[in-house]
Amino acid sequence: MSSSQPFIPSSPISPSAGRPSKSRFTFKHLSQLALSSTSSPLRVIAHIDLDAFYAQCEGVRLGIAEDQPLAVQGLIAINYPARKYGLTRHITITEAKKLCPNLIMQHVATWREGDTKWAYHEDAFAHIATHKVSLDPYRLESRRILACIKDVLPAPPVQRVEKASVDEVFLDLSAQIHAILLERYPQLSGPPPYDDPTECLPRPPTTALDWNTDALVDLDTDETEDDDPDWDDVTMLIGSEIVRSVRAAILDRLKYTCSAGIARNKMIAKLGSGHKKPNQQTIVRNRAVQQFMGGFKFTKIRNLGGKLGEDVVSKFGTEQVKELLDVSLGQLKSKLGDGTGSWVYEIIRGEDTSEVNSRTQIKSMLSAKSFRPTINSYEQAVRWLRIFAADIFARLVEEGVLENKRRPKTVNLHHRQGGQMRSRQAPIPSGRPIDETVLFDIAKNLLGQVIVDGRAWPCANLQLSVGGFEEGPTGNRGIGCFLVHGDEAKAVKHSLRDSDGHASDYGEPRPGKRPKSERGAIQRFLSRQGTSHGDSDEENSSTYSDLEPRKDSSSPSNLSGNLPRPESHENALMPSTSCNEGFARHDATVNKLSHNATHTTTGRGAIDYYCEDCDKVLPSGAKSEHQDWHFAESIAAAEMPDASRGTTTASQSKPRAPVASKKLGASRSNTSQTQRRMEKGQSRLAFG
């Protein structure tokens, strides 16, 4: 049974009890902010846009007052004081003077034929057909502004700056904001509860934020200003403070005003920078994205203009973002394709994951001229190509081409005749420095190729560009860096000494080194033919002196006394009665040579070895040749008849290489006519 009395709570709920104790953002989102991740909902991007940049440049150069109306001829740029009088771009000078009598007209700098540098010419407007507009003064000021921005922000990698154009810059402030957050709110610096990065952050301790007169976009219809701010609002506030300091530095140092947009991605930030101009900044909070995007034409969104925008308008009958939001994803995919439909669906809802590319170096340089009236001769075109080459080279000098910092790889020529545009390309020689003449010669050759193809005149537009920039080599040194001269060379030579104190023989001939003969000693030995045993002693002695290793004069005198004396060399060379025994003895001789080769060290510090069979110390490099000599000697001894061998052996007082002679060959053939002389590489086998 229910009571008829109304329920009265014993503890009334306080107004603060409805405030959530946790943020809707997690510790993972906070760590993504530190990495400048495009997927972080706390991300903050700023877009800085210079106000009427070309007009400001001329106003700063001329030193005119900020409220003075100014128009720039050639590009037709109008500053904001002149726009108050109703002046717009491409208005005629006569109409502009009627609307604003005190208007200052300043023509842009131009290149004149024969000039080596752009200049401001008073008669440029009257000779616009023979002058070419130069944007170099504005590029120089743009670089100064970019340098000022980088100087205010922290150093890389925290600093992320992208130069979008000559008067536009994107800033990714996420990493810098993360560091400031941890300083202001220490409770965020600790680890997440339970070491779980998906745990929600605590709520910000503040319930109100001071935006300091910035332009705030109204919140979405389902959001109210009474709602307490969350961490995405705090990050936007910190980002607005950083951008305000950047804009103030540009104004104080360089006298330029600029507008800015702060949002969660590049697309919304760019739209925000143009929302309130001049000299203001607009903040698009995450809770205000739909309200902000709904007031735009989607053709104003980057990459949604041109043919794609026209296609969307023709298929859906509207160009308003607010109306296109009612179109489902399936309809967009069916009419625009899966990829394009999905992208349009996301972009009109403010979703953009493009990164801020910190690379601000230029990728190409272009110098062009549209001819009114058209030009009709090769000579006219060549005069313009000379101006183009000088224009591009002057900009290359600023880019560091003379210091070999960066240089282009290709030259491109575009030629328009009627409705046809033809292009030609040529590489820039890499083996020579780039100068104005090199660019001009390549451009003339490309123009010649276009003329050879026919139908080159009249020419309505001519363009010359360079591209394919690459970084110059670093750390290269000339060959002179590797050479030493004079006293330095003497010092190096003095330092090249062995560990035992002996000077290095680098670059000097080795003492006592015999010249290399055309034929080796073994070949000379085997090729000798027919001399008598009686008169061959002298010849054999000279042959042996060639084969015999020389004694090293620098070896210690007591070395032979410290080593065991070898066996008699005569005994080692005693012939056997058959060739088979001779070859068997050879194997033993080689083994013995290897065993008896004792290594030692001479006074020069080189490692030599001692041969016990010869009682000699030889260089280690001659060991193989020396053992080959013993091998040849044993072969000759094995093949020699007993009688001749005995006579020869007895007549020798020291070992020497026997010589194969014609008489020896004749006696061998008489001894056995069926026995043929062995050739090189053959061996005889014993039967029975």
XYZ file of C-alpha atoms in Angstrom:
688
model
C 0.000 0.000 0.000
C 1.486 3.308 -1.033
C 1.572 6.354 1.197
C -0.354 9.423 0.202
C 2.294 11.672 1.677
C 4.949 13.045 -0.726
C 8.494 11.745 -0.358
C 10.875 14.233 1.250
C 14.571 13.356 0.932
C 16.436 13.345 4.201
C 19.552 14.835 2.567
C 18.812 17.395 -0.152
C 21.036 17.129 -3.209
C 23.486 20.047 -3.478
C 23.929 21.860 -6.798
C 27.503 20.626 -7.086
C 26.494 17.022 -6.750
C 25.539 16.862 -10.435
C 29.039 17.808 -11.592
C 30.904 14.723 -12.862
C 34.064 13.897 -10.960
C 35.924 12.629 -13.998
C 36.825 14.119 -17.351
C 35.698 12.497 -20.577
C 39.353 12.458 -21.684
C 41.799 9.743 -20.653
C 45.478 9.507 -19.804
C 45.991 7.972 -23.238
C 44.624 11.119 -24.857
C 47.056 13.137 -22.753
C 50.033 11.050 -23.895
C 48.889 11.389 -27.519
C 48.912 15.156 -27.049
C 52.606 14.997 -26.107
C 53.328 13.165 -29.364
C 51.329 15.631 -31.510
C 49.187 12.703 -32.639
C 46.488 13.514 -35.174
C 44.108 11.167 -33.347
C 44.271 13.035 -30.032
C 41.007 14.879 -29.215
C 43.086 17.382 -27.214
C 45.106 18.397 -30.278
C 45.507 22.147 -30.981
C 46.398 23.579 -34.412
C 46.815 27.274 -35.262
C 46.751 29.001 -38.644
C 48.396 32.421 -38.927
C 47.447 34.562 -41.930
C 49.092 37.933 -42.672
C 46.566 40.722 -43.269
C 46.671 42.016 -46.883
C 50.273 40.877 -47.000
C 51.454 42.504 -50.244
C 49.937 45.817 -49.278
C 51.430 45.564 -45.789
C 54.888 44.905 -47.239
C 54.712 48.061 -49.337
C 53.274 50.028 -46.435
C 56.102 48.935 -44.116
C 58.691 49.628 -46.842
C 57.316 53.111 -47.534
C 56.756 53.835 -43.836
C 53.187 55.057 -44.251
C 50.635 55.237 -41.451
C 48.546 52.188 -40.633
C 45.297 53.971 -41.480
C 46.534 55.230 -44.871
C 44.685 53.640 -47.837
C 47.105 51.818 -50.137
C 46.732 49.769 -53.309
C 49.442 47.747 -54.998
C 49.467 47.813 -58.788
C 50.440 44.737 -60.742
C 49.017 42.361 -58.164
C 46.141 44.648 -57.184
C 46.382 44.173 -53.426
C 44.401 46.564 -51.236
C 44.950 47.166 -47.542
C 42.108 47.246 -45.037
C 41.906 51.050 -44.677
C 41.298 51.251 -48.446
C 38.632 48.555 -48.284
C 36.553 50.777 -46.035
C 36.001 52.981 -49.086
C 34.556 50.087 -51.048
C 37.697 49.277 -53.016
C 38.143 45.693 -54.150
C 40.724 43.797 -56.120
C 40.936 44.233 -59.887
C 39.225 47.597 -59.722
C 40.489 50.150 -62.241
C 42.717 52.995 -61.115
C 40.189 55.592 -62.266
C 37.393 54.051 -60.214
C 39.676 53.629 -57.204
C 40.646 57.326 -57.286
C 37.010 58.343 -57.420
C 36.114 56.226 -54.383
C 39.256 57.126 -52.365
C 40.945 60.361 -53.457
C 43.836 60.014 -50.975
C 44.679 56.474 -52.144
C 48.399 55.734 -52.609
C 49.154 53.633 -55.691
C 52.417 51.684 -55.571
C 53.549 49.372 -58.347
C 55.294 46.153 -57.453
C 58.976 45.612 -58.165
C 59.744 44.412 -61.675
C 62.462 42.827 -63.749
C 63.526 44.859 -66.727
C 65.429 43.386 -69.654
C 69.167 43.642 -69.028
C 68.792 44.106 -65.246
C 70.664 41.767 -62.912
C 68.238 42.402 -60.026
C 64.630 43.380 -59.545
C 63.915 47.004 -58.734
C 61.069 49.487 -58.233
C 60.627 51.440 -61.483
C 58.460 54.546 -61.580
C 57.444 53.851 -65.176
C 56.708 50.155 -64.598
C 52.973 50.553 -65.124
C 53.497 52.247 -68.490
C 55.877 49.487 -69.623
C 54.153 46.489 -68.132
C 54.335 44.711 -71.500
C 58.149 44.667 -71.284
C 58.520 44.347 -67.510
C 58.022 41.266 -65.395
C 56.551 41.405 -61.888
C 58.925 40.297 -59.117
C 57.675 38.734 -55.894
C 61.124 38.645 -54.335
C 60.493 41.542 -51.870
C 57.509 39.648 -50.454
C 59.380 36.354 -50.276
C 62.135 38.044 -48.281
C 59.640 39.503 -45.810
C 57.898 36.145 -45.564
C 61.162 34.508 -44.519
C 61.741 37.162 -41.877
C 58.269 36.555 -40.449
C 58.802 32.790 -40.449
C 62.109 33.223 -38.625
C 60.389 35.413 -36.019
C 57.700 32.774 -35.429
C 60.293 30.048 -34.954
C 62.228 32.257 -32.561
C 59.203 32.695 -30.280
C 58.292 29.000 -30.199
C 60.361 26.281 -28.470
C 63.046 24.557 -30.467
C 62.294 21.396 -32.489
C 61.056 18.706 -32.091
C 58.494 20.473 -29.871
C 58.207 23.176 -32.516
C 56.201 22.171 -35.578
C 55.811 24.896 -38.196
C 54.543 24.488 -41.756
C 54.822 27.302 -44.278
C 51.631 26.927 -46.312
C 52.251 29.913 -48.612
C 54.057 33.224 -48.727
C 51.638 34.671 -46.126
C 50.278 31.590 -44.300
C 51.743 29.391 -41.580
C 50.368 26.363 -39.719
C 51.475 25.635 -36.137
C 51.022 22.373 -34.241
C 51.045 23.496 -30.608
C 50.154 20.136 -29.061
C 53.552 19.173 -27.616
C 54.173 22.655 -26.220
C 50.707 22.748 -24.645
C 51.311 19.337 -23.045
C 54.413 20.647 -21.284
C 52.526 23.727 -20.030
C 49.646 21.558 -18.808
C 51.956 19.484 -16.623
C 53.441 22.658 -15.139
C 50.108 24.254 -14.316
C 48.323 21.080 -13.237
C 50.775 18.743 -11.465
C 48.017 16.204 -10.840
C 48.279 15.250 -14.523
C 51.962 14.322 -14.331
C 51.462 11.190 -12.241
C 50.839 7.703 -13.597
C 47.243 6.698 -14.370
C 45.344 4.774 -11.687
C 46.051 1.066 -11.785
C 48.534 1.841 -14.605
C 45.593 1.835 -16.979
C 45.920 4.511 -19.696
C 42.218 4.266 -20.454
C 41.396 5.712 -17.024
C 39.749 9.116 -17.236
C 41.579 12.250 -16.211
C 40.390 14.242 -13.192
C 38.248 17.246 -13.971
C 39.979 20.630 -14.441
C 39.992 22.521 -11.122
C 38.584 25.673 -12.752
C 34.979 26.349 -13.730
C 35.586 29.488 -15.835
C 38.160 30.422 -18.468
C 39.298 33.917 -19.436
C 39.610 34.095 -23.232
C 41.007 37.626 -23.139
C 38.688 39.254 -25.734
C 39.374 36.594 -28.416
C 36.610 35.861 -30.896
C 34.819 32.784 -29.584
C 32.567 30.861 -31.918
C 29.153 30.136 -30.446
C 28.647 26.651 -29.079
C 26.544 24.001 -30.752
C 22.814 23.994 -30.055
C 23.093 21.149 -27.541
C 25.881 22.879 -25.598
C 25.723 25.785 -23.139
C 28.252 28.120 -21.603
C 27.022 27.031 -18.173
C 28.703 23.672 -18.662
C 32.027 23.409 -16.889
C 35.047 23.390 -19.198
C 36.923 20.180 -19.859
C 40.555 19.629 -20.753
C 39.989 20.318 -24.467
C 38.825 23.834 -23.525
C 41.914 24.272 -21.351
C 44.233 23.236 -24.185
C 42.487 25.690 -26.534
C 42.974 28.462 -23.987
C 46.695 27.724 -23.673
C 46.971 27.584 -27.467
C 45.340 31.004 -27.780
C 47.898 32.422 -25.328
C 50.782 31.048 -27.402
C 49.361 32.410 -30.663
C 48.762 35.797 -29.084
C 52.420 35.995 -28.064
C 53.506 35.026 -31.598
C 51.344 37.702 -33.196
C 52.607 40.304 -30.735
C 56.226 39.457 -31.556
C 55.579 39.815 -35.306
C 53.987 43.214 -34.758
C 56.679 44.492 -32.382
C 59.683 43.310 -34.386
C 58.520 43.555 -38.002
C 55.430 45.858 -37.864
C 53.087 43.331 -39.502
C 49.599 42.461 -38.287
C 48.108 39.014 -38.757
C 44.967 37.071 -37.954
C 44.811 33.561 -36.538
C 42.507 30.617 -36.120
C 42.849 28.015 -33.329
C 41.072 24.684 -33.595
C 41.600 20.927 -33.363
C 42.802 20.466 -36.977
C 44.206 22.346 -39.961
C 40.973 22.664 -41.914
C 38.982 24.343 -39.138
C 41.956 26.504 -38.097
C 42.284 27.896 -41.632
C 38.593 28.742 -41.760
C 38.922 30.350 -38.331
C 41.780 32.663 -39.318
C 39.549 34.312 -41.932
C 36.525 34.519 -39.667
C 37.535 37.767 -37.925
C 39.982 40.028 -39.758
C 42.157 41.999 -39.526
C 44.431 41.551 -36.516
C 42.230 39.140 -34.555
C 42.203 35.484 -33.653
C 39.265 33.113 -33.603
C 38.936 30.074 -31.343
C 36.787 27.181 -32.509
C 36.265 24.931 -29.500
C 35.373 21.285 -30.012
C 31.876 22.004 -28.704
C 31.369 24.664 -31.393
C 32.499 22.857 -34.527
C 29.059 22.050 -35.925
C 27.809 25.569 -35.302
C 30.896 27.011 -36.983
C 30.922 24.694 -40.007
C 27.196 25.116 -40.638
C 27.601 28.738 -41.677
C 30.071 28.045 -44.513
C 29.758 27.091 -48.122
C 31.603 23.813 -48.528
C 33.263 25.236 -51.662
C 35.293 27.426 -49.267
C 36.779 24.353 -47.615
C 40.247 23.404 -48.756
C 40.178 20.701 -51.474
C 36.410 21.058 -51.904
C 36.587 23.798 -54.485
C 37.142 23.395 -58.197
C 35.746 20.417 -60.062
C 34.937 18.381 -56.950
C 32.880 21.228 -55.480
C 31.060 21.718 -58.765
C 30.318 17.979 -58.903
C 28.874 17.992 -55.368
C 26.735 21.058 -56.128
C 25.384 19.523 -59.351
C 24.463 16.227 -57.675
C 23.000 17.531 -54.414
C 21.734 20.968 -55.462
C 23.374 22.943 -52.660
C 26.711 24.380 -51.613
C 25.866 24.998 -47.969
C 27.449 22.743 -45.370
C 24.329 22.941 -43.197
C 22.176 21.420 -45.913
C 24.736 18.808 -46.925
C 24.870 17.537 -43.323
C 21.436 16.021 -43.833
C 22.782 13.756 -46.623
C 23.585 10.255 -45.400
C 26.911 8.517 -45.859
C 25.355 5.953 -48.174
C 24.008 8.637 -50.504
C 27.378 10.376 -50.660
C 29.139 7.112 -51.492
C 26.626 6.150 -54.158
C 26.956 9.460 -56.010
C 30.589 10.372 -55.362
C 32.216 6.975 -54.898
C 33.273 5.205 -51.735
C 36.522 7.073 -51.134
C 35.356 10.565 -52.074
C 31.967 10.118 -50.417
C 33.527 9.055 -47.111
C 35.972 11.947 -47.218
C 33.251 14.544 -47.892
C 31.124 13.055 -45.111
C 33.970 13.486 -42.606
C 35.249 16.862 -43.785
C 31.914 18.703 -43.559
C 31.680 17.472 -39.960
C 35.051 19.014 -39.143
C 37.160 15.828 -39.226
C 40.660 16.276 -40.646
C 43.702 14.190 -39.726
C 46.304 15.878 -41.933
C 49.620 16.545 -40.191
C 51.522 19.785 -39.856
C 54.570 19.196 -42.004
C 57.529 20.963 -40.434
C 59.489 20.908 -43.704
C 59.327 24.481 -44.961
C 61.916 24.333 -47.732
C 60.691 25.112 -51.217
C 60.329 22.321 -53.760
C 60.322 24.346 -56.981
C 60.778 27.852 -58.373
C 58.745 29.372 -61.198
C 59.152 32.506 -63.263
C 56.407 33.199 -65.829
C 54.838 35.878 -68.003
C 51.523 36.156 -69.811
C 51.862 38.244 -72.964
C 49.227 40.816 -73.906
C 49.680 41.247 -76.797
C 51.271 37.933 -77.674
C 54.880 37.615 -78.809
C 55.649 36.349 -82.297
C 59.390 35.736 -82.616
C 62.231 33.685 -81.181
C 64.149 36.867 -80.282
C 61.313 38.159 -78.103
C 61.008 34.845 -76.287
C 64.751 34.672 -75.679
C 64.725 38.116 -74.073
C 62.099 36.932 -71.625
C 63.976 33.697 -70.955
C 66.983 35.782 -69.941
C 64.824 37.633 -67.422
C 63.371 34.350 -66.137
C 66.850 32.865 -65.693
C 68.067 35.930 -63.781
C 64.941 35.881 -61.595
C 65.299 32.203 -60.711
C 69.040 32.413 -60.132
C 68.614 35.333 -57.707
C 66.224 33.204 -55.670
C 68.563 30.221 -55.874
C 71.309 32.346 -54.358
C 69.045 33.064 -51.370
C 68.337 29.331 -51.139
C 72.069 28.625 -50.776
C 72.992 27.286 -54.211
C 76.350 29.097 -54.161
C 77.255 27.414 -50.876
C 76.113 24.078 -52.332
C 73.432 23.743 -49.656
C 70.549 22.971 -52.010
C 70.381 22.800 -55.768
C 67.725 21.853 -58.345
C 68.131 18.925 -60.725
C 65.838 19.845 -63.618
C 64.727 22.826 -65.714
C 61.186 22.912 -67.128
C 59.839 25.126 -69.903
C 56.093 25.617 -70.502
C 54.954 27.271 -73.720
C 51.351 28.182 -74.547
C 50.236 28.804 -78.100
C 46.528 29.299 -78.485
C 44.824 26.719 -76.316
C 47.751 24.286 -76.344
C 50.340 24.100 -73.572
C 53.561 22.256 -74.371
C 56.296 21.377 -71.896
C 59.922 20.402 -72.180
C 62.352 19.306 -69.473
C 66.135 18.950 -69.238
C 68.531 18.004 -66.434
C 70.976 20.460 -64.928
C 74.574 19.186 -65.245
C 75.678 18.025 -61.826
C 79.387 18.421 -62.464
C 79.402 22.205 -62.717
C 78.120 25.061 -60.545
C 74.757 26.619 -61.347
C 74.713 30.182 -62.588
C 72.493 32.414 -64.664
C 74.217 31.441 -67.907
C 73.665 27.712 -67.313
C 69.938 28.218 -66.751
C 69.644 30.537 -69.748
C 71.415 28.127 -72.111
C 69.221 25.206 -71.033
C 66.097 27.349 -71.435
C 67.111 28.334 -74.990
C 67.653 24.697 -75.926
C 64.220 23.766 -74.592
C 62.631 26.628 -76.497
C 64.373 25.396 -79.646
C 62.820 21.969 -79.133
C 59.354 23.551 -78.905
C 59.921 25.569 -82.088
C 61.117 22.499 -83.996
C 57.817 20.786 -83.169
C 56.027 23.617 -85.035
C 53.197 26.034 -84.242
C 55.127 28.051 -81.668
C 53.786 31.493 -82.557
C 52.014 33.544 -81.419
C 52.953 32.707 -77.803
C 50.502 33.780 -75.084
C 52.363 32.493 -72.027
C 55.921 31.388 -71.225
C 57.073 29.770 -67.984
C 60.491 28.665 -66.764
C 60.879 26.636 -63.586
C 63.430 24.556 -61.716
C 62.600 21.607 -59.490
C 63.819 18.407 -57.932
C 65.732 20.180 -55.186
C 68.210 18.068 -53.282
C 70.481 18.717 -50.352
C 74.091 19.429 -51.232
C 76.796 17.031 -50.018
C 78.160 17.726 -46.571
C 81.518 16.838 -45.123
C 83.252 16.476 -48.492
C 86.925 17.374 -48.621
C 89.297 17.992 -51.471
C 92.279 15.774 -52.175
C 94.548 18.410 -50.665
C 93.135 17.580 -47.244
C 94.709 14.111 -47.469
C 98.206 15.312 -48.463
C 100.937 16.640 -46.209
C 103.859 18.820 -47.146
C 107.070 20.232 -45.699
C 107.653 19.956 -41.977
C 104.362 18.133 -41.509
C 105.461 15.419 -43.928
C 108.775 15.060 -42.071
C 106.954 14.701 -38.788
C 104.706 12.001 -40.221
C 107.717 10.137 -41.628
C 109.492 10.342 -38.280
C 106.444 8.891 -36.532
C 106.301 5.864 -38.873
C 108.703 3.669 -36.883
C 108.545 0.089 -35.792
C 107.943 -0.833 -32.208
C 111.638 -1.706 -31.767
C 112.718 1.803 -32.771
C 113.674 1.131 -36.408
C 112.451 3.608 -38.986
C 109.813 2.384 -41.401
C 111.032 1.528 -44.890
C 107.778 2.841 -46.403
C 108.541 4.376 -49.774
C 112.169 3.145 -49.797
C 113.612 0.130 -51.633
C 114.423 -2.870 -49.487
C 118.203 -3.275 -49.019
C 119.779 -5.991 -51.106
C 116.567 -7.030 -52.794
C 117.257 -8.812 -56.055
C 115.399 -7.685 -59.154
C 112.695 -10.073 -60.289
C 113.647 -11.984 -63.402
C 111.310 -12.703 -66.273
C 111.414 -16.446 -65.537
C 111.454 -18.176 -62.201
C 114.495 -20.067 -60.966
C 112.862 -23.499 -61.369
C 111.875 -22.729 -64.955
C 115.433 -21.688 -65.767
C 116.718 -24.844 -64.135
C 114.405 -27.196 -66.030
C 115.030 -25.496 -69.377
C 118.789 -25.867 -69.377
C 120.023 -28.292 -72.039
C 123.161 -30.338 -72.801
C 126.447 -29.389 -71.201
C 129.188 -31.820 -70.217
C 129.681 -32.812 -66.636
C 133.215 -31.631 -66.727
C 132.588 -28.108 -67.935
C 129.244 -27.609 -66.197
C 130.634 -26.883 -62.752
C 130.971 -23.184 -63.385
C 127.582 -23.028 -65.063
C 126.002 -25.084 -62.311
C 127.592 -22.835 -59.760
C 126.075 -19.745 -61.324
C 122.733 -21.500 -61.622
C 122.866 -22.505 -58.031
C 123.714 -18.982 -57.000
C 120.490 -17.889 -58.634
C 118.484 -20.607 -56.931
C 120.242 -20.587 -53.615
C 118.783 -18.265 -51.002
C 121.177 -15.606 -49.824
C 122.241 -15.291 -46.240
C 120.802 -12.336 -44.422
C 123.707 -10.136 -43.408
C 121.672 -8.641 -40.651
C 121.015 -11.960 -38.896
C 122.714 -12.546 -35.596
C 126.185 -14.070 -35.881
C 125.492 -16.708 -33.231
C 122.186 -17.823 -34.729
C 123.641 -20.926 -36.354
C 125.334 -21.819 -33.121
C 122.077 -21.735 -31.223
C 120.333 -24.068 -33.702
C 121.196 -27.729 -34.348
C 123.435 -28.353 -37.349
C 121.633 -29.951 -40.313
C 122.519 -33.300 -41.700
C 124.910 -33.445 -44.613
C 123.197 -32.171 -47.738
C 125.003 -34.807 -49.751
C 123.260 -37.511 -47.749
C 119.929 -35.824 -48.320
C 120.541 -35.911 -52.073
C 121.881 -39.485 -52.437
C 120.162 -40.908 -55.498
C 118.155 -44.083 -55.489
C 118.283 -46.773 -58.122
C 114.751 -46.101 -59.365
C 112.564 -43.149 -60.066
C 109.906 -44.506 -57.729
C 112.342 -44.394 -54.845
C 113.259 -40.836 -55.887
C 109.673 -39.639 -55.679
C 109.132 -41.409 -52.395
C 112.287 -39.706 -51.109
C 110.835 -36.383 -52.323
C 107.838 -36.686 -50.031
C 110.109 -37.278 -47.092
C 112.298 -34.331 -48.153
C 109.345 -31.942 -48.313
C 108.148 -33.081 -44.915
C 111.622 -32.615 -43.582
C 111.888 -29.149 -45.068
C 108.642 -28.135 -43.458
C 109.756 -29.610 -40.154
C 113.249 -28.083 -40.279
C 112.034 -24.599 -41.253
C 112.521 -22.772 -37.948
C 111.202 -19.209 -37.713
C 113.347 -16.537 -36.175
C 113.519 -12.758 -36.009
C 116.224 -10.581 -37.542
C 117.435 -7.233 -36.386
C 115.109 -5.492 -38.839
C 112.087 -6.719 -36.986
C 110.821 -8.934 -39.853
C 110.058 -12.627 -39.131
C 112.494 -14.947 -41.039
C 113.023 -18.680 -40.901
C 116.081 -20.941 -40.727
C 116.515 -23.900 -43.088
C 118.546 -26.671 -41.466
C 119.268 -28.380 -44.813
C 121.027 -25.285 -46.141
C 122.165 -23.789 -42.833
C 120.756 -20.425 -43.943
C 118.387 -17.763 -42.668
C 115.930 -16.604 -45.318
C 113.075 -14.078 -45.420
C 109.720 -15.608 -44.628
C 108.446 -14.601 -48.065
C 111.027 -16.867 -49.766
C 110.065 -19.990 -47.831
C 107.780 -21.458 -50.523
C 110.251 -20.800 -53.341
C 113.066 -22.279 -51.301
C 111.146 -25.501 -50.660
C 110.314 -25.711 -54.374
C 114.035 -25.542 -55.096
C 114.673 -28.506 -52.809
C 111.839 -30.352 -54.524
C 113.354 -29.775 -57.982
C 116.752 -30.844 -56.719
C 115.370 -34.120 -55.366
C 113.610 -34.870 -58.681
C 116.783 -34.304 -60.658
C 118.778 -36.465 -58.253
C 116.232 -39.284 -58.511
C 116.368 -39.355 -62.320
C 120.201 -39.180 -62.636
C 122.063 -42.503 -63.465
C 124.100 -44.018 -60.694
C 127.517 -43.455 -62.247
C 126.862 -39.900 -63.327
C 125.154 -39.173 -60.044
C 128.085 -40.391 -58.072
C 130.566 -38.365 -60.094
C 128.491 -35.250 -59.874
C 127.872 -35.620 -56.194
C 131.491 -36.242 -55.415
C 132.667 -33.241 -57.383
C 130.374 -30.851 -55.551
C 131.655 -29.294 -52.349
C 128.242 -27.804 -51.553
C 124.699 -28.499 -52.678
C 123.780 -27.183 -56.103
C 121.034 -27.784 -58.585
C 121.903 -30.524 -61.142
C 121.397 -29.673 -64.801
C 119.584 -31.812 -67.334
C 121.883 -32.065 -70.385
C 121.816 -33.658 -73.822
C 124.579 -36.109 -72.804
C 122.504 -37.209 -69.852
C 119.531 -37.719 -72.114
C 121.674 -39.751 -74.571
C 123.051 -42.052 -71.857
C 119.555 -42.618 -70.550
C 118.272 -43.552 -73.999
C 121.195 -45.983 -74.469
C 120.551 -47.600 -71.147
C 116.946 -48.356 -71.954
C 115.486 -47.664 -75.395
C 112.016 -48.687 -74.278
C 112.121 -46.305 -71.343
C 110.793 -42.880 -72.385
C 111.756 -39.643 -70.714
C 109.222 -38.413 -68.166
C 107.371 -35.229 -68.971
C 106.333 -32.642 -66.477
C 103.607 -33.916 -64.185
C 104.177 -37.614 -65.041
C 105.378 -40.370 -62.721
C 106.508 -43.986 -63.245
C 104.963 -46.908 -61.484
C 106.948 -49.991 -60.388
C 105.607 -53.381 -61.548
C 106.523 -56.740 -60.076
